[in-house]
């Protein structure tokens, strides 16, 4: 099961790092709608219309400007950056206690590419933790939009919320990504 989780996380990272095409992001302050063009597909994201992760009493979502997120998170336990293949600038990885945020650059700004819950010290706003049973996920979210071998995924707005389920039927990873 660890191999599946590692493979999924590496695939997401490699896709982000090696897509090698230009993309951008523009903001509309009139209606608080973000338009993110990530790896060639335009995604319109509104915080109320997407899956979010709560940090410091505020909801964080994929596509959000990381400058708005950093005041909520405090100092990361670790930080990593590398030259982006998919975008001009640096991809950044912020690791906190219980979760990791990956970003992509666009001009002078960085935007949330993914949020990965890493242990049971954090949960989704709906109350699902790593270690919960798959049935707890379905109770909280309903029938999944996609069910694969060892995963259940829900789509809302431009966000995919994926739960990796181990052989014992327990959640072993939770990831928010672009749909």
PDB file of C-alpha atoms in Angstrom:
ATOM      1  CA  UNK A   1       0.000   0.000   0.000  1.00  0.00           C
ATOM      2  CA  UNK A   2       2.899   2.362   0.732  1.00  0.00           C
ATOM      3  CA  UNK A   3       4.104   1.810  -2.825  1.00  0.00           C
ATOM      4  CA  UNK A   4       0.719   2.939  -4.176  1.00  0.00           C
ATOM      5  CA  UNK A   5       0.735   6.078  -2.025  1.00  0.00           C
ATOM      6  CA  UNK A   6       4.300   6.926  -2.962  1.00  0.00           C
ATOM      7  CA  UNK A   7       3.541   6.267  -6.641  1.00  0.00           C
ATOM      8  CA  UNK A   8       0.485   8.562  -6.561  1.00  0.00           C
ATOM      9  CA  UNK A   9       2.360  11.343  -4.803  1.00  0.00           C
ATOM     10  CA  UNK A  10       5.328  11.042  -7.152  1.00  0.00           C
ATOM     11  CA  UNK A  11       3.036  11.017 -10.179  1.00  0.00           C
ATOM     12  CA  UNK A  12       1.351  14.215  -8.972  1.00  0.00           C
ATOM     13  CA  UNK A  13       4.712  15.862  -8.328  1.00  0.00           C
ATOM     14  CA  UNK A  14       6.194  14.763 -11.649  1.00  0.00           C
ATOM     15  CA  UNK A  15       3.120  15.969 -13.506  1.00  0.00           C
ATOM     16  CA  UNK A  16       3.433  19.338 -11.831  1.00  0.00           C
ATOM     17  CA  UNK A  17       7.169  19.596 -12.341  1.00  0.00           C
ATOM     18  CA  UNK A  18       7.490  18.169 -15.827  1.00  0.00           C
ATOM     19  CA  UNK A  19       4.415  19.227 -17.771  1.00  0.00           C
ATOM     20  CA  UNK A  20       6.642  21.927 -19.315  1.00  0.00           C
ATOM     21  CA  UNK A  21       4.045  24.297 -20.677  1.00  0.00           C
ATOM     22  CA  UNK A  22       3.265  27.892 -19.868  1.00  0.00           C
ATOM     23  CA  UNK A  23       0.364  28.792 -17.648  1.00  0.00           C
ATOM     24  CA  UNK A  24      -0.863  31.739 -15.716  1.00  0.00           C
ATOM     25  CA  UNK A  25      -3.291  33.007 -13.167  1.00  0.00           C
ATOM     26  CA  UNK A  26      -5.443  36.081 -13.057  1.00  0.00           C
ATOM     27  CA  UNK A  27      -7.590  37.275 -10.196  1.00  0.00           C
ATOM     28  CA  UNK A  28     -10.966  38.960 -10.266  1.00  0.00           C
ATOM     29  CA  UNK A  29     -11.453  40.994  -7.131  1.00  0.00           C
ATOM     30  CA  UNK A  30     -15.023  41.879  -8.107  1.00  0.00           C
ATOM     31  CA  UNK A  31     -16.397  38.468  -7.114  1.00  0.00           C
ATOM     32  CA  UNK A  32     -13.486  36.778  -5.330  1.00  0.00           C
ATOM     33  CA  UNK A  33     -13.263  34.203  -8.115  1.00  0.00           C
ATOM     34  CA  UNK A  34      -9.806  32.915  -8.959  1.00  0.00           C
ATOM     35  CA  UNK A  35      -9.062  31.714 -12.457  1.00  0.00           C
ATOM     36  CA  UNK A  36      -6.077  29.409 -12.453  1.00  0.00           C
ATOM     37  CA  UNK A  37      -4.633  27.976 -15.600  1.00  0.00           C
ATOM     38  CA  UNK A  38      -2.714  24.956 -14.398  1.00  0.00           C
ATOM     39  CA  UNK A  39      -0.926  22.762 -16.898  1.00  0.00           C
ATOM     40  CA  UNK A  40      -3.065  23.913 -19.791  1.00  0.00           C
ATOM     41  CA  UNK A  41      -6.558  23.679 -18.290  1.00  0.00           C
ATOM     42  CA  UNK A  42      -8.454  26.673 -16.981  1.00  0.00           C
ATOM     43  CA  UNK A  43     -10.113  26.107 -13.634  1.00  0.00           C
ATOM     44  CA  UNK A  44     -12.445  28.638 -12.065  1.00  0.00           C
ATOM     45  CA  UNK A  45     -12.278  28.363  -8.306  1.00  0.00           C
ATOM     46  CA  UNK A  46     -14.358  30.030  -5.685  1.00  0.00           C
ATOM     47  CA  UNK A  47     -13.629  29.086  -2.070  1.00  0.00           C
ATOM     48  CA  UNK A  48     -17.287  28.276  -1.443  1.00  0.00           C
ATOM     49  CA  UNK A  49     -17.498  26.076  -4.543  1.00  0.00           C
ATOM     50  CA  UNK A  50     -14.519  23.822  -3.886  1.00  0.00           C
ATOM     51  CA  UNK A  51     -13.141  21.470  -1.278  1.00  0.00           C
ATOM     52  CA  UNK A  52     -11.115  23.339   1.312  1.00  0.00           C
ATOM     53  CA  UNK A  53      -8.738  22.577   4.150  1.00  0.00           C
ATOM     54  CA  UNK A  54      -9.000  24.613   7.342  1.00  0.00           C
ATOM     55  CA  UNK A  55      -5.860  26.272   8.708  1.00  0.00           C
ATOM     56  CA  UNK A  56      -5.979  28.690  11.594  1.00  0.00           C
ATOM     57  CA  UNK A  57      -9.729  29.118  11.298  1.00  0.00           C
ATOM     58  CA  UNK A  58      -9.601  29.960   7.579  1.00  0.00           C
ATOM     59  CA  UNK A  59     -10.342  27.827   4.529  1.00  0.00           C
ATOM     60  CA  UNK A  60      -7.476  27.184   2.114  1.00  0.00           C
ATOM     61  CA  UNK A  61      -8.097  25.859  -1.382  1.00  0.00           C
ATOM     62  CA  UNK A  62      -6.177  24.686  -4.447  1.00  0.00           C
ATOM     63  CA  UNK A  63      -5.400  27.700  -6.633  1.00  0.00           C
ATOM     64  CA  UNK A  64      -5.288  30.173  -3.743  1.00  0.00           C
ATOM     65  CA  UNK A  65      -2.470  32.709  -3.584  1.00  0.00           C
ATOM     66  CA  UNK A  66       0.114  31.346  -1.130  1.00  0.00           C
ATOM     67  CA  UNK A  67       0.723  34.889   0.153  1.00  0.00           C
ATOM     68  CA  UNK A  68      -2.776  34.699   1.658  1.00  0.00           C
ATOM     69  CA  UNK A  69      -2.063  31.279   3.187  1.00  0.00           C
ATOM     70  CA  UNK A  70       1.352  31.920   4.778  1.00  0.00           C
ATOM     71  CA  UNK A  71       0.044  34.174   7.593  1.00  0.00           C
ATOM     72  CA  UNK A  72      -2.268  31.318   8.636  1.00  0.00           C
ATOM     73  CA  UNK A  73       0.326  28.559   8.736  1.00  0.00           C
ATOM     74  CA  UNK A  74       3.215  29.905  10.766  1.00  0.00           C
ATOM     75  CA  UNK A  75       6.750  28.699  10.145  1.00  0.00           C
ATOM     76  CA  UNK A  76       6.977  25.398   8.227  1.00  0.00           C
ATOM     77  CA  UNK A  77       8.868  22.454   9.713  1.00  0.00           C
ATOM     78  CA  UNK A  78      10.690  22.230   6.399  1.00  0.00           C
ATOM     79  CA  UNK A  79      10.760  24.085   3.114  1.00  0.00           C
ATOM     80  CA  UNK A  80      11.997  22.965  -0.301  1.00  0.00           C
ATOM     81  CA  UNK A  81      12.142  24.739  -3.638  1.00  0.00           C
ATOM     82  CA  UNK A  82      13.315  23.766  -7.085  1.00  0.00           C
ATOM     83  CA  UNK A  83      13.275  25.274 -10.556  1.00  0.00           C
ATOM     84  CA  UNK A  84       9.910  24.570 -12.146  1.00  0.00           C
ATOM     85  CA  UNK A  85       9.718  22.710 -15.413  1.00  0.00           C
ATOM     86  CA  UNK A  86       6.031  23.488 -15.906  1.00  0.00           C
ATOM     87  CA  UNK A  87       6.143  27.171 -14.984  1.00  0.00           C
ATOM     88  CA  UNK A  88       8.654  30.009 -14.939  1.00  0.00           C
ATOM     89  CA  UNK A  89      10.020  30.288 -11.420  1.00  0.00           C
ATOM     90  CA  UNK A  90      10.298  27.981  -8.431  1.00  0.00           C
ATOM     91  CA  UNK A  91       8.023  25.186  -7.286  1.00  0.00           C
ATOM     92  CA  UNK A  92       7.863  25.227  -3.489  1.00  0.00           C
ATOM     93  CA  UNK A  93       6.987  22.624  -0.860  1.00  0.00           C
ATOM     94  CA  UNK A  94       6.003  23.736   2.646  1.00  0.00           C
ATOM     95  CA  UNK A  95       5.854  20.941   5.209  1.00  0.00           C
ATOM     96  CA  UNK A  96       3.958  21.539   8.443  1.00  0.00           C
ATOM     97  CA  UNK A  97       2.971  19.276  11.285  1.00  0.00           C
ATOM     98  CA  UNK A  98       0.340  17.004   9.742  1.00  0.00           C
ATOM     99  CA  UNK A  99       0.177  18.431   6.216  1.00  0.00           C
ATOM    100  CA  UNK A 100       2.172  19.600   3.198  1.00  0.00           C
ATOM    101  CA  UNK A 101       1.363  22.396   0.739  1.00  0.00           C
ATOM    102  CA  UNK A 102       2.905  22.406  -2.747  1.00  0.00           C
ATOM    103  CA  UNK A 103       2.843  25.578  -4.838  1.00  0.00           C
ATOM    104  CA  UNK A 104       3.494  26.665  -8.400  1.00  0.00           C
ATOM    105  CA  UNK A 105       4.778  30.069  -9.521  1.00  0.00           C
ATOM    106  CA  UNK A 106       3.076  32.619 -11.722  1.00  0.00           C
ATOM    107  CA  UNK A 107       4.988  35.840 -12.122  1.00  0.00           C
ATOM    108  CA  UNK A 108       5.810  37.196  -8.681  1.00  0.00           C
ATOM    109  CA  UNK A 109       3.169  35.058  -6.930  1.00  0.00           C
ATOM    110  CA  UNK A 110       2.885  31.423  -5.872  1.00  0.00           C
ATOM    111  CA  UNK A 111      -0.374  29.485  -5.853  1.00  0.00           C
ATOM    112  CA  UNK A 112      -1.456  26.321  -4.018  1.00  0.00           C
ATOM    113  CA  UNK A 113      -1.052  23.297  -6.294  1.00  0.00           C
ATOM    114  CA  UNK A 114      -1.893  20.601  -3.729  1.00  0.00           C
ATOM    115  CA  UNK A 115      -2.536  20.012  -0.048  1.00  0.00           C
ATOM    116  CA  UNK A 116      -1.590  16.625   1.392  1.00  0.00           C
ATOM    117  CA  UNK A 117      -2.724  15.507   4.839  1.00  0.00           C
ATOM    118  CA  UNK A 118       0.042  13.356   6.312  1.00  0.00           C
ATOM    119  CA  UNK A 119      -1.207  12.100   9.677  1.00  0.00           C
ATOM    120  CA  UNK A 120      -4.181  11.985  12.029  1.00  0.00           C
ATOM    121  CA  UNK A 121      -3.406  15.294  13.758  1.00  0.00           C
ATOM    122  CA  UNK A 122      -5.391  17.100  11.056  1.00  0.00           C
ATOM    123  CA  UNK A 123      -8.673  16.339   9.307  1.00  0.00           C
ATOM    124  CA  UNK A 124     -10.853  17.577   6.495  1.00  0.00           C
ATOM    125  CA  UNK A 125     -13.499  20.144   7.527  1.00  0.00           C
ATOM    126  CA  UNK A 126     -16.007  17.287   7.287  1.00  0.00           C
ATOM    127  CA  UNK A 127     -14.088  15.472  10.045  1.00  0.00           C
ATOM    128  CA  UNK A 128     -12.305  12.714   8.117  1.00  0.00           C
ATOM    129  CA  UNK A 129      -8.859  11.751   9.434  1.00  0.00           C
ATOM    130  CA  UNK A 130      -6.122   9.451   8.225  1.00  0.00           C
ATOM    131  CA  UNK A 131      -6.923   6.150   9.900  1.00  0.00           C
ATOM    132  CA  UNK A 132     -10.704   6.469   9.470  1.00  0.00           C
ATOM    133  CA  UNK A 133     -12.589   3.708   7.692  1.00  0.00           C
ATOM    134  CA  UNK A 134     -13.653   4.098   4.059  1.00  0.00           C
ATOM    135  CA  UNK A 135     -17.236   3.959   5.318  1.00  0.00           C
ATOM    136  CA  UNK A 136     -16.529   7.119   7.390  1.00  0.00           C
ATOM    137  CA  UNK A 137     -15.479   8.888   4.177  1.00  0.00           C
ATOM    138  CA  UNK A 138     -18.667   7.833   2.412  1.00  0.00           C
ATOM    139  CA  UNK A 139     -20.753   8.873   5.425  1.00  0.00           C
ATOM    140  CA  UNK A 140     -19.162  12.324   5.357  1.00  0.00           C
ATOM    141  CA  UNK A 141     -19.107  12.886   1.580  1.00  0.00           C
ATOM    142  CA  UNK A 142     -21.636  10.500   0.028  1.00  0.00           C
ATOM    143  CA  UNK A 143     -20.948   8.218  -2.897  1.00  0.00           C
ATOM    144  CA  UNK A 144     -17.609   9.032  -4.560  1.00  0.00           C
ATOM    145  CA  UNK A 145     -17.411  10.521  -8.031  1.00  0.00           C
ATOM    146  CA  UNK A 146     -14.646   8.050  -8.804  1.00  0.00           C
ATOM    147  CA  UNK A 147     -13.647   4.839  -7.096  1.00  0.00           C
ATOM    148  CA  UNK A 148     -10.409   3.100  -7.998  1.00  0.00           C
ATOM    149  CA  UNK A 149      -8.422   0.258  -6.595  1.00  0.00           C
ATOM    150  CA  UNK A 150      -7.465   1.673  -3.209  1.00  0.00           C
ATOM    151  CA  UNK A 151      -8.869   5.182  -3.644  1.00  0.00           C
ATOM    152  CA  UNK A 152     -12.060   7.218  -3.609  1.00  0.00           C
ATOM    153  CA  UNK A 153     -12.226  10.665  -5.199  1.00  0.00           C
ATOM    154  CA  UNK A 154     -14.726  13.502  -4.958  1.00  0.00           C
ATOM    155  CA  UNK A 155     -14.887  16.471  -7.331  1.00  0.00           C
ATOM    156  CA  UNK A 156     -16.183  19.902  -6.458  1.00  0.00           C
ATOM    157  CA  UNK A 157     -15.500  23.002  -8.518  1.00  0.00           C
ATOM    158  CA  UNK A 158     -11.933  22.714  -9.729  1.00  0.00           C
ATOM    159  CA  UNK A 159     -10.798  20.473  -6.868  1.00  0.00           C
ATOM    160  CA  UNK A 160     -10.312  16.728  -6.582  1.00  0.00           C
ATOM    161  CA  UNK A 161     -10.327  15.389  -3.023  1.00  0.00           C
ATOM    162  CA  UNK A 162      -8.758  11.932  -2.997  1.00  0.00           C
ATOM    163  CA  UNK A 163      -8.688   9.439  -0.131  1.00  0.00           C
ATOM    164  CA  UNK A 164      -6.205   6.567  -0.451  1.00  0.00           C
ATOM    165  CA  UNK A 165      -7.565   3.494   1.299  1.00  0.00           C
ATOM    166  CA  UNK A 166      -5.267   0.673   2.424  1.00  0.00           C
ATOM    167  CA  UNK A 167      -5.949  -3.059   2.256  1.00  0.00           C
ATOM    168  CA  UNK A 168      -7.614  -2.926   5.694  1.00  0.00           C
ATOM    169  CA  UNK A 169     -10.150  -0.361   4.447  1.00  0.00           C
ATOM    170  CA  UNK A 170      -8.604   2.560   6.338  1.00  0.00           C
ATOM    171  CA  UNK A 171      -7.681   5.974   4.948  1.00  0.00           C
ATOM    172  CA  UNK A 172      -3.911   6.210   4.603  1.00  0.00           C
ATOM    173  CA  UNK A 173      -3.613   9.527   2.690  1.00  0.00           C
ATOM    174  CA  UNK A 174      -5.804  12.530   1.836  1.00  0.00           C
ATOM    175  CA  UNK A 175      -4.908  14.875  -1.022  1.00  0.00           C
ATOM    176  CA  UNK A 176      -6.498  18.013  -2.446  1.00  0.00           C
ATOM    177  CA  UNK A 177      -5.462  18.631  -6.072  1.00  0.00           C
ATOM    178  CA  UNK A 178      -6.710  20.274  -9.235  1.00  0.00           C
ATOM    179  CA  UNK A 179      -9.547  18.383 -10.880  1.00  0.00           C
TER     180      UNK A 179
END
